Amino acid sequence: MEELKKSDVIKHLSALRRLILVSLLLVIVGTVSIYAFAYDFAQNVSLAPLKALNITPVVIGVAEGFMVKLKLSFSLGFFVSLPALIFLLLLFIFPALYRREKLPAIILCVAGTGLFITGVFLSYRYIVGLALRFFLLEQAPGFQVVLSYERYFSFLLNFLWPFGILELPLVVFILTSLGLLRPAWLRKVRKYVFVISFIAGALLTPPDVVSQVMLAIPIIVFYEISIWISVFTCWLKKPRKKELSAEE
């Protein structure tokens, strides 16, 4: 029995190792592809909110342009690779799921990927422009704006990635399926999550109330959705417990 358990552990570790290696390879391929073939397009997309305000960033460091190019290529490479990464993660957890759990897992993975992309897009399309206008034009009237390309890109990333929190329900489903998370614990720490969400809104967005609230509210809403998904996942696991007790 102990040898079988050790064998199972080794198999799981080998599968996890393959998952990590293949995921890294996908991100590297995506990064290199963006860097070599699509960087001009990626640069135009990233600078569009700034150009809409008739502001052109400047390069003030020797390697600044190159470092921003690497960061932009990596960020978009990861973004492009995300659906494949989610698919690989799904394949990894599939053997641990019963037939009743597999369809919800597929639906949540597809929906989670779509929600992440939607969150990043909405942040890029609506919130970034408002924040730039507020800080660069409304709070500094009469001054010439000189903005570093690297600082602008860091600002852009700080706005885009936090809105990917829309994928939180998928993470909760996976952790609950693996037995690492329970709805009772999620309810217990709810009040702390509410406080942390507003702290995150204050740290990751400019110090204006609108941007902070627009980041905090989605976190709270999707945390509540995640609690119900965890409850649903536990309900799906009940037949498994009954089958195991019957086998014993």
Coordinates of C-alpha atoms in Angstrom, one line a residue:
M1 CA 0.0 0.0 0.0
E2 CA 2.8 2.4 0.9
E3 CA 4.6 1.6 -2.3
L4 CA 1.4 2.4 -4.3
K5 CA 1.1 5.7 -2.5
K6 CA 4.7 6.6 -3.2
S7 CA 4.2 5.6 -6.9
D8 CA 1.1 7.9 -7.1
V9 CA 3.0 10.8 -5.5
I10 CA 5.8 10.3 -8.0
K11 CA 3.4 10.2 -10.9
H12 CA 1.7 13.4 -9.7
L13 CA 5.0 15.2 -9.2
S14 CA 6.1 14.1 -12.7
A15 CA 2.9 15.4 -14.2
L16 CA 3.3 18.7 -12.3
R17 CA 6.8 19.0 -13.6
R18 CA 5.7 18.5 -17.2
L19 CA 2.9 21.0 -16.6
I20 CA 5.4 23.6 -15.4
L21 CA 7.9 23.0 -18.1
V22 CA 5.3 23.1 -20.9
S23 CA 3.7 26.2 -19.5
L24 CA 7.1 28.0 -19.3
L25 CA 7.8 26.9 -22.9
L26 CA 4.5 28.3 -24.1
V27 CA 5.1 31.6 -22.4
I28 CA 8.6 31.8 -23.9
V29 CA 7.3 31.0 -27.3
G30 CA 4.6 33.7 -26.9
T31 CA 7.1 36.2 -25.7
V32 CA 9.6 35.6 -28.5
S33 CA 6.7 35.7 -31.1
I34 CA 5.5 39.1 -29.9
Y35 CA 9.1 40.4 -29.7
A36 CA 10.0 39.3 -33.2
F37 CA 6.8 39.7 -35.2
A38 CA 4.2 41.8 -33.4
Y39 CA 6.0 44.3 -31.3
D40 CA 5.1 47.4 -33.4
F41 CA 1.4 46.5 -33.1
A42 CA 1.8 45.8 -29.4
Q43 CA 3.5 49.1 -28.9
N44 CA 0.8 51.0 -30.7
V45 CA -1.9 49.3 -28.7
S46 CA -0.1 50.1 -25.4
L47 CA 0.4 53.7 -26.3
A48 CA -3.1 54.3 -27.6
P49 CA -4.5 55.7 -24.3
L50 CA -1.6 58.2 -24.1
K51 CA -1.8 59.2 -27.7
A52 CA -5.5 59.9 -27.3
L53 CA -4.4 62.7 -24.9
N54 CA -1.8 64.0 -27.4
I55 CA 1.0 63.0 -25.1
T56 CA 4.2 61.3 -26.3
P57 CA 6.4 59.5 -23.7
V58 CA 10.1 60.0 -23.6
V59 CA 13.0 57.6 -23.0
I60 CA 15.3 58.9 -20.2
G61 CA 17.5 55.8 -19.6
V62 CA 20.1 54.1 -21.8
A63 CA 18.4 50.7 -21.7
E64 CA 14.9 51.9 -20.9
G65 CA 13.5 51.3 -24.4
F66 CA 14.9 47.7 -24.5
M67 CA 13.6 46.8 -21.0
V68 CA 10.1 48.1 -21.8
K69 CA 10.2 46.1 -25.1
L70 CA 11.0 42.9 -23.1
K71 CA 8.3 43.6 -20.5
L72 CA 5.7 44.4 -23.1
S73 CA 6.6 41.2 -25.1
F74 CA 6.5 39.1 -22.0
S75 CA 3.2 40.5 -20.7
L76 CA 1.5 40.0 -24.1
G77 CA 3.2 36.6 -24.6
F78 CA 1.7 35.5 -21.3
F79 CA -1.7 37.0 -22.2
V80 CA -1.7 35.2 -25.6
S81 CA -0.6 31.9 -24.0
L82 CA -3.3 32.1 -21.3
P83 CA -5.9 29.9 -23.0
A84 CA -3.4 27.2 -23.6
L85 CA -2.1 27.5 -20.0
I86 CA -5.7 27.1 -18.6
F87 CA -6.2 24.1 -20.9
L88 CA -3.0 22.4 -19.6
L89 CA -4.1 23.1 -16.0
L90 CA -7.5 21.5 -16.8
L91 CA -5.8 18.4 -18.2
F92 CA -3.7 18.2 -15.0
I93 CA -6.7 18.2 -12.6
F94 CA -9.0 16.2 -14.9
P95 CA -7.9 12.7 -13.5
A96 CA -8.8 13.8 -10.0
L97 CA -12.4 14.7 -11.0
Y98 CA -15.4 12.5 -11.3
R99 CA -17.6 12.5 -14.4
R100 CA -20.1 14.7 -12.7
E101 CA -17.4 17.3 -12.0
K102 CA -15.7 17.4 -15.4
L103 CA -18.4 19.4 -17.4
P104 CA -18.5 22.2 -14.7
A105 CA -14.7 22.2 -14.8
I106 CA -14.6 22.8 -18.5
I107 CA -17.3 25.4 -18.3
L108 CA -15.5 27.3 -15.5
C109 CA -12.1 27.1 -17.3
V110 CA -13.6 28.6 -20.5
A111 CA -15.6 31.1 -18.6
G112 CA -12.6 32.0 -16.3
T113 CA -10.4 32.7 -19.3
G114 CA -13.1 34.8 -20.9
L115 CA -13.6 36.7 -17.7
F116 CA -9.9 37.4 -17.3
I117 CA -9.6 38.7 -20.9
T118 CA -12.8 40.8 -20.4
G119 CA -11.5 42.3 -17.2
V120 CA -8.3 43.4 -18.8
F121 CA -10.0 44.7 -21.9
L122 CA -12.5 46.8 -19.9
S123 CA -9.7 48.2 -17.8
Y124 CA -7.8 49.1 -21.0
R125 CA -10.8 50.5 -22.8
Y126 CA -12.4 52.6 -20.1
I127 CA -10.4 53.0 -16.9
V128 CA -6.9 53.7 -18.0
G129 CA -7.9 56.6 -20.2
L130 CA -9.9 58.2 -17.3
A131 CA -7.0 57.8 -14.9
L132 CA -4.5 59.3 -17.3
R133 CA -6.8 62.3 -18.1
F134 CA -7.4 62.9 -14.3
F135 CA -3.7 62.8 -13.3
L136 CA -1.9 64.2 -16.3
L137 CA -4.3 66.9 -17.4
E138 CA -6.8 67.8 -14.7
Q139 CA -4.3 67.7 -11.8
A140 CA -1.5 69.5 -13.7
P141 CA -3.2 72.3 -15.7
G142 CA -0.8 74.7 -17.4
F143 CA 2.2 72.4 -17.1
Q144 CA 4.0 70.4 -19.9
V145 CA 3.7 66.7 -19.3
V146 CA 7.0 64.8 -19.6
L147 CA 6.3 61.1 -19.0
S148 CA 8.9 58.3 -19.0
Y149 CA 8.0 55.4 -21.3
E150 CA 9.0 52.9 -18.5
R151 CA 6.9 54.6 -15.9
Y152 CA 3.9 54.8 -18.2
F153 CA 4.2 51.1 -19.0
S154 CA 4.4 50.2 -15.3
F155 CA 1.3 52.4 -14.7
L156 CA -0.5 50.6 -17.5
L157 CA 0.3 47.1 -16.1
N158 CA -0.7 48.1 -12.6
F159 CA -4.1 49.0 -14.1
L160 CA -4.6 46.0 -16.4
W161 CA -3.6 42.9 -14.4
P162 CA -5.6 43.6 -11.2
F163 CA -8.8 43.6 -13.2
G164 CA -8.0 40.0 -14.2
I165 CA -9.4 39.2 -10.7
L166 CA -12.5 38.1 -12.7
E167 CA -10.9 34.7 -12.9
L168 CA -11.1 34.2 -9.2
P169 CA -14.0 31.8 -9.4
L170 CA -12.0 29.4 -11.5
V171 CA -9.2 29.4 -8.9
V172 CA -11.7 28.7 -6.1
F173 CA -13.2 25.8 -8.1
I174 CA -9.8 24.2 -8.6
L175 CA -8.8 24.5 -5.0
T176 CA -12.1 23.3 -3.7
S177 CA -12.0 20.3 -6.1
L178 CA -8.6 19.4 -4.7
G179 CA -9.9 19.6 -1.1
L180 CA -7.7 22.6 -0.3
L181 CA -10.5 25.1 0.2
R182 CA -13.9 25.0 2.0
P183 CA -16.9 27.4 1.7
A184 CA -16.9 27.9 5.5
W185 CA -13.3 29.2 5.5
L186 CA -14.2 31.6 2.6
R187 CA -17.2 33.0 4.6
K188 CA -15.0 33.3 7.7
V189 CA -12.4 35.5 6.0
R190 CA -14.9 37.5 4.0
K191 CA -14.6 40.6 6.1
Y192 CA -10.8 40.6 5.7
V193 CA -11.2 40.3 1.9
F194 CA -13.4 43.3 1.9
V195 CA -10.8 45.4 3.7
I196 CA -7.9 44.0 1.6
S197 CA -9.8 44.8 -1.6
F198 CA -10.0 48.5 -0.8
I199 CA -6.4 48.5 0.4
A200 CA -5.4 46.9 -3.0
G201 CA -7.5 49.5 -4.7
A202 CA -5.6 52.2 -2.9
L203 CA -2.2 50.7 -3.7
L204 CA -2.7 49.5 -7.3
T205 CA -4.6 52.5 -8.6
P206 CA -4.0 56.3 -8.5
P207 CA -5.2 58.0 -5.3
D208 CA -8.6 58.9 -6.5
V209 CA -11.7 57.4 -5.0
V210 CA -13.3 56.4 -8.4
S211 CA -10.4 54.2 -9.5
Q212 CA -10.1 52.6 -6.1
V213 CA -13.8 51.7 -5.9
M214 CA -13.8 50.5 -9.5
L215 CA -11.1 47.9 -8.5
A216 CA -12.5 47.0 -5.1
I217 CA -16.1 46.4 -6.1
P218 CA -15.3 43.7 -8.7
I219 CA -13.1 41.9 -6.2
I220 CA -15.9 41.8 -3.7
V221 CA -18.5 40.7 -6.2
F222 CA -16.4 37.9 -7.6
Y223 CA -15.4 36.8 -4.1
E224 CA -19.1 36.3 -3.3
I225 CA -19.6 34.4 -6.5
S226 CA -16.5 32.3 -5.6
I227 CA -18.1 31.3 -2.3
W228 CA -21.2 30.0 -4.1
I229 CA -19.0 28.2 -6.6
S230 CA -17.1 26.6 -3.7
V231 CA -20.5 25.5 -2.2
F232 CA -21.5 24.0 -5.6
T233 CA -18.2 22.2 -6.0
C234 CA -18.6 20.6 -2.5
W235 CA -22.1 19.5 -3.6
L236 CA -20.7 17.9 -6.7
K237 CA -18.1 16.0 -4.5
K238 CA -20.8 14.4 -2.2
P239 CA -21.4 11.5 -4.6
R240 CA -17.7 10.7 -4.5
K241 CA -17.7 10.5 -0.7
K242 CA -20.7 8.2 -0.8
E243 CA -19.0 6.0 -3.4
L244 CA -15.8 5.8 -1.3
S245 CA -17.7 4.9 1.9
A246 CA -19.6 2.2 0.0
E247 CA -16.3 0.7 -1.3
E248 CA -15.0 0.6 2.2

